mmCIF file of C-alpha atoms in Angstrom:
data_model
loop_
_atom_site.group_PDB
_atom_site.id
_atom_site.type_symbol
_atom_site.label_atom_id
_atom_site.label_comp_id
_atom_site.label_asym_id
_atom_site.label_seq_id
_atom_site.Cartn_x
_atom_site.Cartn_y
_atom_site.Cartn_z
ATOM 1 C CA MET D 1 -43.048 -263.411 52.656
ATOM 2 C CA VAL D 2 -43.154 -259.263 53.223
ATOM 3 C CA ASP D 3 -44.513 -257.297 50.105
ATOM 4 C CA LYS D 4 -42.554 -254.576 48.379
ATOM 5 C CA ALA D 5 -44.750 -251.592 49.964
ATOM 6 C CA GLN D 6 -43.818 -252.994 53.282
ATOM 7 C CA ILE D 7 -40.477 -252.757 52.663
ATOM 8 C CA TRP D 8 -40.716 -249.329 51.385
ATOM 9 C CA GLU D 9 -42.544 -248.277 54.420
ATOM 10 C CA TRP D 10 -39.630 -249.656 56.553
ATOM 11 C CA LEU D 11 -37.022 -247.625 54.397
ATOM 12 C CA ALA D 12 -39.062 -244.553 55.059
ATOM 13 C CA LYS D 13 -38.116 -244.974 58.638
ATOM 14 C CA VAL D 14 -34.378 -245.357 57.850
ATOM 15 C CA PRO D 15 -32.611 -241.841 58.768
ATOM 16 C CA ASP D 16 -30.090 -240.107 56.716
ATOM 17 C CA PRO D 17 -26.948 -240.302 58.913
ATOM 18 C CA GLU D 18 -26.001 -236.734 58.068
ATOM 19 C CA ILE D 19 -29.361 -235.077 58.173
ATOM 20 C CA PRO D 20 -31.420 -237.707 60.672
ATOM 21 C CA VAL D 21 -34.949 -235.404 60.156
ATOM 22 C CA ILE D 22 -35.249 -236.805 56.515
ATOM 23 C CA SER D 23 -35.513 -240.428 55.650
ATOM 24 C CA VAL D 24 -33.450 -242.130 52.750
ATOM 25 C CA THR D 25 -36.714 -242.326 50.887
ATOM 26 C CA GLU D 26 -37.429 -238.501 51.471
ATOM 27 C CA LEU D 27 -34.044 -237.705 50.228
ATOM 28 C CA GLY D 28 -34.948 -239.841 46.914
ATOM 29 C CA ILE D 29 -31.694 -242.081 46.886
ATOM 30 C CA VAL D 30 -33.619 -244.848 46.945
ATOM 31 C CA ARG D 31 -33.948 -246.185 43.498
ATOM 32 C CA ASP D 32 -35.677 -249.740 43.267
ATOM 33 C CA VAL D 33 -37.077 -252.166 45.847
ATOM 34 C CA VAL D 34 -37.039 -255.703 44.154
ATOM 35 C CA LEU D 35 -38.088 -259.169 45.565
ATOM 36 C CA GLU D 36 -36.156 -262.015 44.066
ATOM 37 C CA GLY D 37 -37.495 -265.409 46.026
ATOM 38 C CA ASP D 38 -36.456 -265.011 49.496
ATOM 39 C CA ALA D 39 -33.926 -261.790 48.869
ATOM 40 C CA VAL D 40 -34.792 -258.360 49.037
ATOM 41 C CA VAL D 41 -32.480 -256.236 46.743
ATOM 42 C CA VAL D 42 -32.507 -252.874 47.515
ATOM 43 C CA THR D 43 -30.831 -249.958 44.707
ATOM 44 C CA VAL D 44 -29.522 -247.043 46.284
ATOM 45 C CA THR D 45 -28.036 -243.776 43.902
ATOM 46 C CA PRO D 46 -25.350 -241.881 45.586
ATOM 47 C CA THR D 47 -25.976 -238.034 46.167
ATOM 48 C CA TYR D 48 -22.440 -236.771 45.972
ATOM 49 C CA SER D 49 -19.787 -239.169 44.133
ATOM 50 C CA GLY D 50 -17.359 -239.092 47.187
ATOM 51 C CA CYS D 51 -20.145 -238.523 49.819
ATOM 52 C CA PRO D 52 -18.640 -240.709 52.910
ATOM 53 C CA ALA D 53 -21.978 -240.991 54.114
ATOM 54 C CA THR D 54 -22.794 -244.065 50.918
ATOM 55 C CA SER D 55 -21.836 -246.743 52.882
ATOM 56 C CA VAL D 56 -23.492 -245.871 56.007
ATOM 57 C CA ILE D 57 -26.450 -245.274 54.272
ATOM 58 C CA ASN D 58 -26.368 -248.427 52.768
ATOM 59 C CA PHE D 59 -25.168 -250.544 56.176
ATOM 60 C CA GLU D 60 -27.954 -248.685 57.816
ATOM 61 C CA ILE D 61 -30.701 -249.684 55.223
ATOM 62 C CA GLU D 62 -29.542 -253.596 55.564
ATOM 63 C CA ARG D 63 -29.547 -253.291 59.449
ATOM 64 C CA ALA D 64 -33.147 -251.738 59.257
ATOM 65 C CA LEU D 65 -34.182 -254.468 57.001
ATOM 66 C CA ARG D 66 -32.373 -257.254 58.896
ATOM 67 C CA GLU D 67 -34.226 -256.434 62.207
ATOM 68 C CA LYS D 68 -37.534 -256.586 60.217
ATOM 69 C CA GLY D 69 -36.295 -260.160 59.569
ATOM 70 C CA VAL D 70 -35.921 -259.824 56.068
ATOM 71 C CA ALA D 71 -32.837 -262.915 56.102
ATOM 72 C CA GLN D 72 -31.243 -262.083 52.675
ATOM 73 C CA VAL D 73 -30.769 -258.114 51.566
ATOM 74 C CA ARG D 74 -28.597 -257.175 48.479
ATOM 75 C CA MET D 75 -27.798 -253.734 48.077
ATOM 76 C CA GLU D 76 -27.028 -252.441 44.523
ATOM 77 C CA GLN D 77 -25.625 -249.084 43.128
ATOM 78 C CA ARG D 78 -27.279 -247.248 40.150
ATOM 79 C CA LEU D 79 -25.686 -244.262 38.867
ATOM 80 C CA SER D 80 -27.909 -243.376 36.258
ATOM 81 C CA PRO D 81 -29.855 -240.824 36.102
ATOM 82 C CA PRO D 82 -27.692 -239.168 38.590
ATOM 83 C CA TRP D 83 -28.967 -237.771 41.839
ATOM 84 C CA THR D 84 -31.109 -234.696 41.768
ATOM 85 C CA THR D 85 -32.289 -232.574 44.225
ATOM 86 C CA ASP D 86 -35.437 -232.630 42.708
ATOM 87 C CA TRP D 87 -36.214 -235.678 44.273
ATOM 88 C CA LEU D 88 -36.268 -234.435 47.753
ATOM 89 C CA THR D 89 -40.149 -234.771 48.780
ATOM 90 C CA ASP D 90 -41.873 -231.566 50.140
ATOM 91 C CA ALA D 91 -42.344 -233.013 53.107
ATOM 92 C CA ALA D 92 -38.691 -232.868 52.996
ATOM 93 C CA ARG D 93 -37.827 -229.818 52.444
ATOM 94 C CA ASP D 94 -40.186 -228.656 55.189
ATOM 95 C CA LYS D 95 -38.667 -230.613 57.919
ATOM 96 C CA LEU D 96 -34.749 -229.342 56.657
ATOM 97 C CA ARG D 97 -35.885 -225.975 57.335
ATOM 98 C CA ALA D 98 -37.535 -226.748 60.365
ATOM 99 C CA TYR D 99 -34.517 -228.286 61.480
ATOM 100 C CA GLY D 100 -32.406 -224.994 60.475
ATOM 101 C CA ILE D 101 -31.068 -226.085 56.977
ATOM 102 C CA ALA D 102 -32.414 -223.738 54.059
ATOM 103 C CA PRO D 103 -33.764 -226.210 51.027
ATOM 104 C CA PRO D 104 -32.799 -226.208 47.657
ATOM 105 C CA VAL D 105 -34.036 -223.593 45.432
ATOM 106 C CA ASP D 106 -35.103 -224.635 42.264
ATOM 107 C CA GLY D 107 -33.105 -223.375 39.137
ATOM 108 C CA THR D 108 -30.253 -222.591 41.049
ATOM 109 C CA GLY D 109 -27.943 -225.325 40.972
ATOM 110 C CA ALA D 110 -24.163 -224.592 39.171
ATOM 111 C CA THR D 111 -23.773 -223.974 35.568
ATOM 112 C CA GLY D 112 -20.036 -223.787 35.418
ATOM 113 C CA VAL D 113 -20.258 -219.913 34.665
ATOM 114 C CA VAL D 114 -19.281 -217.720 37.086
ATOM 115 C CA ALA D 115 -22.513 -217.225 39.377
ATOM 116 C CA GLY D 116 -21.804 -213.755 39.469
ATOM 117 C CA ARG D 117 -21.893 -212.532 36.214
ATOM 118 C CA VAL D 118 -24.976 -214.988 35.488
ATOM 119 C CA ASN D 119 -26.758 -212.967 38.475
ATOM 120 C CA ARG D 120 -25.378 -209.699 36.254
ATOM 121 C CA LEU D 121 -26.685 -210.491 33.431
ATOM 122 C CA THR D 122 -30.006 -212.197 34.387
ATOM 123 C CA GLY D 123 -30.895 -209.583 37.067
ATOM 124 C CA ARG D 124 -31.545 -212.617 38.716
ATOM 125 C CA ALA D 125 -29.988 -213.233 42.342
ATOM 126 C CA VAL D 126 -30.580 -216.686 44.004
ATOM 127 C CA VAL D 127 -32.608 -215.722 46.996
ATOM 128 C CA VAL D 128 -32.327 -218.272 49.870
ATOM 129 C CA ALA D 129 -34.397 -217.419 52.710
ATOM 130 C CA CYS D 130 -32.964 -217.790 55.966
ATOM 131 C CA PRO D 131 -34.670 -220.985 57.763
ATOM 132 C CA ARG D 132 -34.551 -218.991 61.218
ATOM 133 C CA CYS D 133 -36.506 -215.788 60.844
ATOM 134 C CA GLY D 134 -37.383 -216.039 57.214
ATOM 135 C CA SER D 135 -35.546 -213.322 55.634
ATOM 136 C CA GLU D 136 -34.385 -213.116 52.479
ATOM 137 C CA ALA D 137 -31.942 -211.144 53.071
ATOM 138 C CA THR D 138 -28.968 -213.488 53.298
ATOM 139 C CA GLN D 139 -25.669 -214.088 51.783
ATOM 140 C CA LYS D 140 -23.377 -216.918 50.565
ATOM 141 C CA VAL D 141 -20.151 -217.064 52.902
ATOM 142 C CA SER D 142 -18.847 -220.161 50.880
ATOM 143 C CA GLN D 143 -20.532 -222.485 48.269
ATOM 144 C CA HIS D 144 -19.220 -225.657 50.369
ATOM 145 C CA GLY D 145 -20.525 -226.233 53.897
ATOM 146 C CA SER D 146 -20.161 -229.128 56.428
ATOM 147 C CA THR D 147 -21.355 -231.898 54.126
ATOM 148 C CA PRO D 148 -21.055 -232.042 50.034
ATOM 149 C CA CYS D 149 -24.795 -231.326 49.706
ATOM 150 C CA LYS D 150 -24.276 -228.267 51.199
ATOM 151 C CA ALA D 151 -23.311 -224.650 51.325
ATOM 152 C CA ALA D 152 -22.551 -222.254 54.038
ATOM 153 C CA TYR D 153 -24.903 -218.864 54.259
ATOM 154 C CA GLN D 154 -25.538 -216.054 56.775
ATOM 155 C CA CYS D 155 -28.849 -214.137 57.299
ATOM 156 C CA ARG D 156 -27.870 -210.553 57.362
ATOM 157 C CA ASP D 157 -31.131 -209.670 59.364
ATOM 158 C CA CYS D 158 -30.789 -212.202 62.664
ATOM 159 C CA LEU D 159 -27.070 -212.750 61.877
ATOM 160 C CA GLU D 160 -27.274 -216.430 62.394
ATOM 161 C CA PRO D 161 -24.994 -218.547 60.162
ATOM 162 C CA PHE D 162 -26.860 -221.343 58.329
ATOM 163 C CA ASP D 163 -26.722 -224.271 56.023
ATOM 164 C CA TYR D 164 -28.077 -224.495 52.452
ATOM 165 C CA PHE D 165 -28.930 -227.489 50.876
ATOM 166 C CA LYS D 166 -27.597 -226.625 47.280
ATOM 167 C CA CYS D 167 -28.978 -227.765 44.369
ATOM 168 C CA ILE D 168 -27.809 -230.138 41.779
ATOM 169 C CA MET E 1 -3.388 -242.918 11.078
ATOM 170 C CA GLY E 2 -3.322 -246.602 9.493
ATOM 171 C CA ALA E 3 -2.277 -248.365 12.564
ATOM 172 C CA VAL E 4 -4.483 -250.787 14.466
ATOM 173 C CA VAL E 5 -5.619 -249.966 17.739
ATOM 174 C CA ASP E 6 -6.714 -252.371 20.332
ATOM 175 C CA MET E 7 -9.861 -250.709 21.506
ATOM 176 C CA ASP E 8 -10.058 -252.317 24.896
ATOM 177 C CA ALA E 9 -6.541 -251.122 25.442
ATOM 178 C CA ALA E 10 -7.646 -247.557 24.131
ATOM 179 C CA LEU E 11 -10.327 -247.942 26.519
ATOM 180 C CA PHE E 12 -8.567 -248.785 29.650
ATOM 181 C CA ALA E 13 -5.842 -246.094 28.987
ATOM 182 C CA GLY E 14 -8.878 -243.479 28.442
ATOM 183 C CA LEU E 15 -10.330 -244.179 32.068
ATOM 184 C CA CYS E 16 -6.903 -244.126 33.514
ATOM 185 C CA ARG E 17 -6.233 -240.555 31.896
ATOM 186 C CA LEU E 18 -9.639 -239.584 33.719
ATOM 187 C CA GLY E 19 -9.394 -241.646 36.684
ATOM 188 C CA ASP E 20 -5.638 -240.750 37.609
ATOM 189 C CA SER E 21 -6.127 -236.861 36.503
ATOM 190 C CA THR E 22 -8.980 -236.659 39.249
ATOM 191 C CA LEU E 23 -7.057 -238.865 41.732
ATOM 192 C CA VAL E 24 -4.141 -236.727 41.395
ATOM 193 C CA LEU E 25 -5.715 -233.644 41.666
ATOM 194 C CA GLY E 26 -7.987 -234.953 44.400
ATOM 195 C CA HIS E 27 -5.036 -235.695 46.540
ATOM 196 C CA ARG E 28 -3.120 -232.702 45.618
ATOM 197 C CA VAL E 29 -6.111 -230.343 46.914
ATOM 198 C CA SER E 30 -6.533 -232.695 49.818
ATOM 199 C CA GLU E 31 -3.101 -231.665 50.985
ATOM 200 C CA TRP E 32 -4.732 -228.631 52.208
ATOM 201 C CA CYS E 33 -6.732 -229.864 54.540
ATOM 202 C CA GLY E 34 -6.384 -228.321 57.721
ATOM 203 C CA HIS E 35 -3.911 -225.574 56.171
ATOM 204 C CA ALA E 36 -6.313 -223.360 54.131
ATOM 205 C CA PRO E 37 -6.096 -219.276 55.020
ATOM 206 C CA VAL E 38 -9.788 -219.339 56.256
ATOM 207 C CA LEU E 39 -12.407 -221.883 57.516
ATOM 208 C CA GLU E 40 -14.582 -221.739 54.921
ATOM 209 C CA GLU E 41 -11.918 -222.070 52.001
ATOM 210 C CA ASP E 42 -10.540 -225.082 54.097
ATOM 211 C CA ILE E 43 -13.707 -226.998 53.428
ATOM 212 C CA ALA E 44 -14.148 -225.827 49.993
ATOM 213 C CA LEU E 45 -11.118 -227.533 49.276
ATOM 214 C CA ALA E 46 -11.719 -230.636 51.075
ATOM 215 C CA ASN E 47 -15.015 -231.315 49.765
ATOM 216 C CA THR E 48 -13.561 -230.492 45.978
ATOM 217 C CA ALA E 49 -11.228 -233.242 46.622
ATOM 218 C CA LEU E 50 -13.766 -235.731 47.919
ATOM 219 C CA ASP E 51 -15.819 -235.289 44.652
ATOM 220 C CA LEU E 52 -12.715 -235.855 42.677
ATOM 221 C CA ILE E 53 -11.840 -238.830 44.756
ATOM 222 C CA GLY E 54 -15.195 -240.307 44.404
ATOM 223 C CA GLN E 55 -15.313 -239.552 40.525
ATOM 224 C CA THR E 56 -12.038 -241.326 40.480
ATOM 225 C CA GLN E 57 -13.189 -244.391 42.330
ATOM 226 C CA MET E 58 -16.031 -244.695 39.226
ATOM 227 C CA TRP E 59 -13.370 -244.050 36.418
ATOM 228 C CA LEU E 60 -10.727 -246.413 38.045
ATOM 229 C CA GLY E 61 -13.564 -249.147 38.808
ATOM 230 C CA LEU E 62 -14.459 -249.172 35.489
ATOM 231 C CA ALA E 63 -11.338 -249.253 34.283
ATOM 232 C CA GLY E 64 -10.305 -252.156 36.303
ATOM 233 C CA GLU E 65 -13.591 -254.083 35.972
ATOM 234 C CA MET E 66 -13.116 -253.854 31.905
ATOM 235 C CA GLU E 67 -9.791 -254.915 32.149
ATOM 236 C CA GLY E 68 -10.814 -258.123 33.779
ATOM 237 C CA LYS E 69 -7.297 -258.891 35.635
ATOM 238 C CA ALA E 70 -9.491 -258.543 39.317
ATOM 239 C CA ARG E 71 -8.110 -255.066 39.683
ATOM 240 C CA ASN E 72 -10.448 -252.559 41.721
ATOM 241 C CA ALA E 73 -10.307 -248.907 41.906
ATOM 242 C CA ASP E 74 -7.908 -249.149 45.172
ATOM 243 C CA ALA E 75 -5.216 -251.715 43.387
ATOM 244 C CA LEU E 76 -5.217 -249.384 40.548
ATOM 245 C CA ALA E 77 -4.265 -246.148 42.634
ATOM 246 C CA PHE E 78 -2.063 -247.949 45.105
ATOM 247 C CA HIS E 79 -0.283 -250.270 43.586
ATOM 248 C CA ARG E 80 0.695 -248.818 40.137
ATOM 249 C CA ASP E 81 4.081 -246.860 40.193
ATOM 250 C CA VAL E 82 4.870 -243.479 38.692
ATOM 251 C CA TRP E 83 5.298 -244.601 34.952
ATOM 252 C CA GLU E 84 1.855 -246.600 35.254
ATOM 253 C CA PHE E 85 0.094 -243.081 35.941
ATOM 254 C CA ARG E 86 -1.562 -241.319 33.049
ATOM 255 C CA ASN E 87 -2.928 -238.473 34.654
ATOM 256 C CA LEU E 88 -2.064 -234.877 33.027
ATOM 257 C CA LEU E 89 1.307 -232.867 34.144
ATOM 258 C CA LEU E 90 -0.951 -229.776 35.147
ATOM 259 C CA VAL E 91 -2.761 -231.610 37.979
ATOM 260 C CA GLU E 92 0.803 -233.313 39.366
ATOM 261 C CA ARG E 93 2.144 -229.476 39.931
ATOM 262 C CA PRO E 94 2.903 -229.008 43.752
ATOM 263 C CA ASN E 95 0.022 -226.652 45.477
ATOM 264 C CA GLY E 96 2.422 -223.622 46.019
ATOM 265 C CA ASP E 97 0.269 -220.906 47.631
ATOM 266 C CA PHE E 98 -3.629 -220.557 47.766
ATOM 267 C CA GLY E 99 -3.829 -218.485 44.844
ATOM 268 C CA HIS E 100 -1.625 -221.189 42.875
ATOM 269 C CA THR E 101 -3.696 -223.809 43.663
ATOM 270 C CA LEU E 102 -7.377 -221.963 42.659
ATOM 271 C CA MET E 103 -5.211 -221.257 39.178
ATOM 272 C CA ARG E 104 -4.489 -224.779 38.784
ATOM 273 C CA GLN E 105 -7.789 -226.039 39.745
ATOM 274 C CA PHE E 106 -9.377 -223.223 37.211
ATOM 275 C CA LEU E 107 -7.261 -224.214 34.224
ATOM 276 C CA PHE E 108 -8.439 -227.839 34.746
ATOM 277 C CA ASP E 109 -12.118 -227.409 35.745
ATOM 278 C CA ALA E 110 -12.532 -225.408 32.361
ATOM 279 C CA TRP E 111 -11.599 -228.321 30.753
ATOM 280 C CA HIS E 112 -13.155 -231.356 32.764
ATOM 281 C CA GLN E 113 -16.390 -229.414 32.552
ATOM 282 C CA PRO E 114 -16.924 -229.382 28.953
ATOM 283 C CA MET E 115 -15.238 -232.800 28.703
ATOM 284 C CA LEU E 116 -17.598 -234.472 30.998
ATOM 285 C CA THR E 117 -20.174 -233.051 29.160
ATOM 286 C CA GLY E 118 -18.588 -234.581 25.704
ATOM 287 C CA LEU E 119 -18.583 -237.662 27.795
ATOM 288 C CA ALA E 120 -22.014 -237.550 28.830
ATOM 289 C CA GLN E 121 -23.035 -238.421 25.027
ATOM 290 C CA SER E 122 -20.781 -241.525 25.140
ATOM 291 C CA ARG E 123 -21.759 -244.544 23.077
ATOM 292 C CA ASP E 124 -20.461 -246.415 25.987
ATOM 293 C CA ALA E 125 -23.239 -246.181 28.407
ATOM 294 C CA ARG E 126 -20.898 -246.532 31.268
ATOM 295 C CA VAL E 127 -18.729 -243.725 30.750
ATOM 296 C CA ALA E 128 -22.197 -241.762 29.989
ATOM 297 C CA GLU E 129 -23.389 -242.552 33.381
ATOM 298 C CA ILE E 130 -20.444 -241.716 35.280
ATOM 299 C CA ALA E 131 -19.753 -238.244 33.400
ATOM 300 C CA ALA E 132 -23.327 -237.253 33.565
ATOM 301 C CA LYS E 133 -22.706 -237.991 37.372
ATOM 302 C CA ALA E 134 -19.772 -236.032 37.932
ATOM 303 C CA GLY E 135 -20.549 -233.276 35.693
ATOM 304 C CA LYS E 136 -23.199 -231.922 38.126
ATOM 305 C CA GLU E 137 -20.234 -231.992 40.728
ATOM 306 C CA VAL E 138 -17.770 -230.301 38.574
ATOM 307 C CA ALA E 139 -20.041 -227.715 37.329
ATOM 308 C CA TYR E 140 -19.637 -226.430 41.036
ATOM 309 C CA HIS E 141 -15.941 -226.344 41.082
ATOM 310 C CA LEU E 142 -16.065 -224.421 37.709
ATOM 311 C CA GLU E 143 -18.226 -221.689 39.255
ATOM 312 C CA ARG E 144 -16.161 -221.449 42.288
ATOM 313 C CA SER E 145 -12.592 -221.386 41.079
ATOM 314 C CA ALA E 146 -13.573 -219.263 38.101
ATOM 315 C CA ASP E 147 -15.156 -216.922 40.725
ATOM 316 C CA LEU E 148 -11.851 -216.944 43.078
ATOM 317 C CA VAL E 149 -9.641 -216.317 39.996
ATOM 318 C CA ILE E 150 -11.287 -212.952 39.366
ATOM 319 C CA ARG E 151 -11.372 -212.093 43.049
ATOM 320 C CA LEU E 152 -7.780 -212.654 43.405
ATOM 321 C CA GLY E 153 -7.041 -211.556 40.091
ATOM 322 C CA ASP E 154 -8.486 -208.283 40.244
ATOM 323 C CA GLY E 155 -7.871 -208.120 43.926
ATOM 324 C CA SER E 156 -5.043 -206.262 45.802
ATOM 325 C CA ASP E 157 -1.792 -205.431 44.031
ATOM 326 C CA GLU E 158 -0.254 -208.462 46.047
ATOM 327 C CA SER E 159 -2.816 -211.158 44.841
ATOM 328 C CA HIS E 160 -2.911 -209.542 41.248
ATOM 329 C CA ALA E 161 0.913 -210.043 41.139
ATOM 330 C CA ARG E 162 0.367 -213.924 42.662
ATOM 331 C CA MET E 163 -2.281 -214.925 40.266
ATOM 332 C CA GLN E 164 -0.014 -213.602 37.358
ATOM 333 C CA VAL E 165 2.951 -215.849 38.361
ATOM 334 C CA ALA E 166 0.798 -218.665 39.033
ATOM 335 C CA LEU E 167 -0.690 -218.278 35.422
ATOM 336 C CA ASP E 168 2.809 -217.844 33.606
ATOM 337 C CA THR E 169 3.873 -220.683 35.593
ATOM 338 C CA LEU E 170 0.979 -223.145 34.884
ATOM 339 C CA TRP E 171 -0.170 -222.322 31.488
ATOM 340 C CA PRO E 172 2.740 -224.288 29.348
ATOM 341 C CA TYR E 173 1.133 -227.316 31.267
ATOM 342 C CA THR E 174 -2.287 -226.744 29.764
ATOM 343 C CA GLY E 175 -1.640 -227.605 26.067
ATOM 344 C CA GLU E 176 -1.903 -231.393 26.817
ATOM 345 C CA MET E 177 -5.618 -231.768 27.721
ATOM 346 C CA MET E 178 -6.311 -230.752 24.004
ATOM 347 C CA THR E 179 -3.560 -232.469 22.358
ATOM 348 C CA PRO E 180 -4.856 -235.672 21.013
ATOM 349 C CA ASP E 181 -2.525 -238.994 20.720
ATOM 350 C CA ALA E 182 -3.446 -242.097 18.834
ATOM 351 C CA THR E 183 -5.750 -243.361 21.927
ATOM 352 C CA ASP E 184 -7.517 -239.755 22.183
ATOM 353 C CA THR E 185 -8.317 -240.304 18.280
ATOM 354 C CA ALA E 186 -9.252 -243.890 18.403
ATOM 355 C CA LEU E 187 -11.611 -243.105 21.246
ATOM 356 C CA ALA E 188 -13.044 -240.077 19.658
ATOM 357 C CA ASP E 189 -13.117 -241.945 16.306
ATOM 358 C CA ALA E 190 -15.283 -244.710 17.998
ATOM 359 C CA GLY E 191 -17.762 -242.053 19.922
ATOM 360 C CA ILE E 192 -16.663 -243.426 23.309
ATOM 361 C CA MET E 193 -14.817 -239.884 24.197
ATOM 362 C CA PRO E 194 -15.099 -236.329 22.941
ATOM 363 C CA ASP E 195 -12.947 -235.042 20.226
ATOM 364 C CA LEU E 196 -9.903 -233.264 22.228
ATOM 365 C CA VAL E 197 -9.165 -230.830 19.359
ATOM 366 C CA GLY E 198 -13.135 -229.949 19.488
ATOM 367 C CA LEU E 199 -12.550 -228.572 23.143
ATOM 368 C CA GLN E 200 -10.018 -225.969 22.559
ATOM 369 C CA ALA E 201 -12.622 -223.552 21.384
ATOM 370 C CA THR E 202 -14.795 -224.165 24.434
ATOM 371 C CA TRP E 203 -11.971 -223.889 27.051
ATOM 372 C CA ASP E 204 -10.094 -220.631 25.048
ATOM 373 C CA GLY E 205 -13.408 -218.887 25.309
ATOM 374 C CA LEU E 206 -13.939 -219.827 28.871
ATOM 375 C CA VAL E 207 -10.265 -219.307 30.163
ATOM 376 C CA ARG E 208 -9.971 -215.784 28.326
ATOM 377 C CA ASP E 209 -13.470 -214.383 29.439
ATOM 378 C CA VAL E 210 -12.396 -215.285 33.236
ATOM 379 C CA LEU E 211 -8.636 -214.094 32.895
ATOM 380 C CA ALA E 212 -9.840 -210.768 30.808
ATOM 381 C CA GLU E 213 -12.077 -210.300 34.086
ATOM 382 C CA ALA E 214 -9.392 -211.277 36.342
ATOM 383 C CA THR E 215 -7.028 -208.377 34.929
ATOM 384 C CA LEU E 216 -4.540 -211.281 34.160
ATOM 385 C CA ALA E 217 -2.440 -211.510 30.848
ATOM 386 C CA ILE E 218 -2.429 -214.849 28.925
ATOM 387 C CA PRO E 219 1.613 -215.169 28.688
ATOM 388 C CA ASP E 220 3.167 -215.160 25.042
ATOM 389 C CA GLY E 221 4.609 -218.196 23.578
ATOM 390 C CA GLY E 222 3.282 -221.290 22.493
ATOM 391 C CA PHE E 223 5.715 -224.012 23.821
ATOM 392 C CA MET E 224 3.526 -226.911 25.632
ATOM 393 C CA HIS E 225 4.798 -229.785 27.779
ATOM 394 C CA LYS E 226 3.408 -233.147 27.214
ATOM 395 C CA GLY E 227 3.933 -236.741 27.993
ATOM 396 C CA GLY E 228 1.488 -237.179 31.302
ATOM 397 C CA LYS E 229 -1.123 -239.397 29.155
ATOM 398 C CA GLN E 230 1.919 -241.583 28.136
ATOM 399 C CA GLY E 231 3.258 -241.903 31.347
ATOM 400 C CA GLN E 232 6.275 -239.489 31.547
ATOM 401 C CA HIS E 233 5.721 -237.335 34.541
ATOM 402 C CA SER E 234 7.883 -234.716 36.185
ATOM 403 C CA GLU E 235 9.830 -235.425 39.554
ATOM 404 C CA HIS E 236 6.812 -234.526 41.282
ATOM 405 C CA LEU E 237 4.548 -236.906 41.082
ATOM 406 C CA GLY E 238 6.409 -239.898 42.520
ATOM 407 C CA HIS E 239 7.051 -237.735 45.462
ATOM 408 C CA MET E 240 3.092 -237.505 46.015
ATOM 409 C CA LEU E 241 2.638 -241.120 45.266
ATOM 410 C CA ALA E 242 5.214 -241.831 47.848
ATOM 411 C CA THR E 243 3.062 -240.126 50.581
ATOM 412 C CA MET E 244 -0.275 -241.305 48.827
ATOM 413 C CA GLN E 245 0.418 -245.272 48.591
ATOM 414 C CA PHE E 246 2.870 -245.509 52.096
ATOM 415 C CA LEU E 247 0.327 -247.078 53.870
ATOM 416 C CA PRO E 248 -1.326 -249.835 51.597
ATOM 417 C CA ARG E 249 1.845 -250.737 50.285
ATOM 418 C CA ALA E 250 3.412 -250.889 53.933
ATOM 419 C CA TYR E 251 0.335 -252.491 55.160
ATOM 420 C CA PRO E 252 -1.194 -254.342 52.302
ATOM 421 C CA ASP E 253 -3.767 -256.204 54.703
ATOM 422 C CA ALA E 254 -4.760 -252.418 56.316
ATOM 423 C CA THR E 255 -8.590 -251.600 56.755
ATOM 424 C CA TRP E 256 -10.206 -248.588 58.001
#
């Protein structure tokens, strides 16, 4: 019989299907692992409610555990507390940057008010540093990028477009 | 009131109102996929649609679960007819041009976000957790639609004129969001859903601020359409459902 620590170790090697440099545990979406007799119950929380990667992630987790010889795997979903980018580990943030994705900047989540006005009123513009050259002279091209969790940015110094893993 | 309201029926109706509104708007927004004026907006629209469809799965999933008739979210989305839909009339309005789509989105988002904030305090934990999840996504929707309404309203003569037409056309469909019927009142009294009348002030404040900054004039006249929440829809919804529901109805066992 395997122990829980072993399961967590295996899960730490299951890559996120969209951003394969980080694992599902580094992403912070594996909320619980419970052993029920011979069965392993893995509880996962979705990142965005419509993220198409969710079903792929469940499939990959189940496959990884079966490959390690776990015969009975049950996947469960938990919505609460809702996933937040705060759960991304520090190691994951470094890996994202090295991969060319700017990691989330704390406190920059949407508040439902007009972003431009918030910045004017607080005198605080969101600074997202370019993951390639480190310049802070960057601009948002679109609030939405290649996946639900990312926004599209461009660096005004090196001119490269890049993805920003937005705060939620 | 006096009338006895069946709370299970009220909750099922309330969940369908939420889930059908996100479903119909999500489908409408997805109609832009591949047609938006610029690539970034195409992606933004598709991502917004994706969030809304994801939220639909949660709302209609819960509706089906509590109904107890073995209907899941797919069954409710694809195997009901137009008169069984409980979405707001605003979201079934056709897309029109890009500005029109954004105005519809903004008028809805300005209601959706405070609505979800209220729902996150629901006495029903299942409702509260869905709302807490969806609320984070919708905060981004509102930020984007408000920004774009300002940019297009306070833009060129052409974009300003189009945004004013969009506002004039869509305005009479906004009243329904804040007008409760017996179902809404029963749910609010039970602490399951927020009081819709209480949302009016929040919505008014936000909408007036943004429209003023967008240099757009709020139309005169108080006439408001209603009926969507009770299943009385415009002709547009049937056409939309014919497209949306075609495949699972024509090929009931299809999987993809």
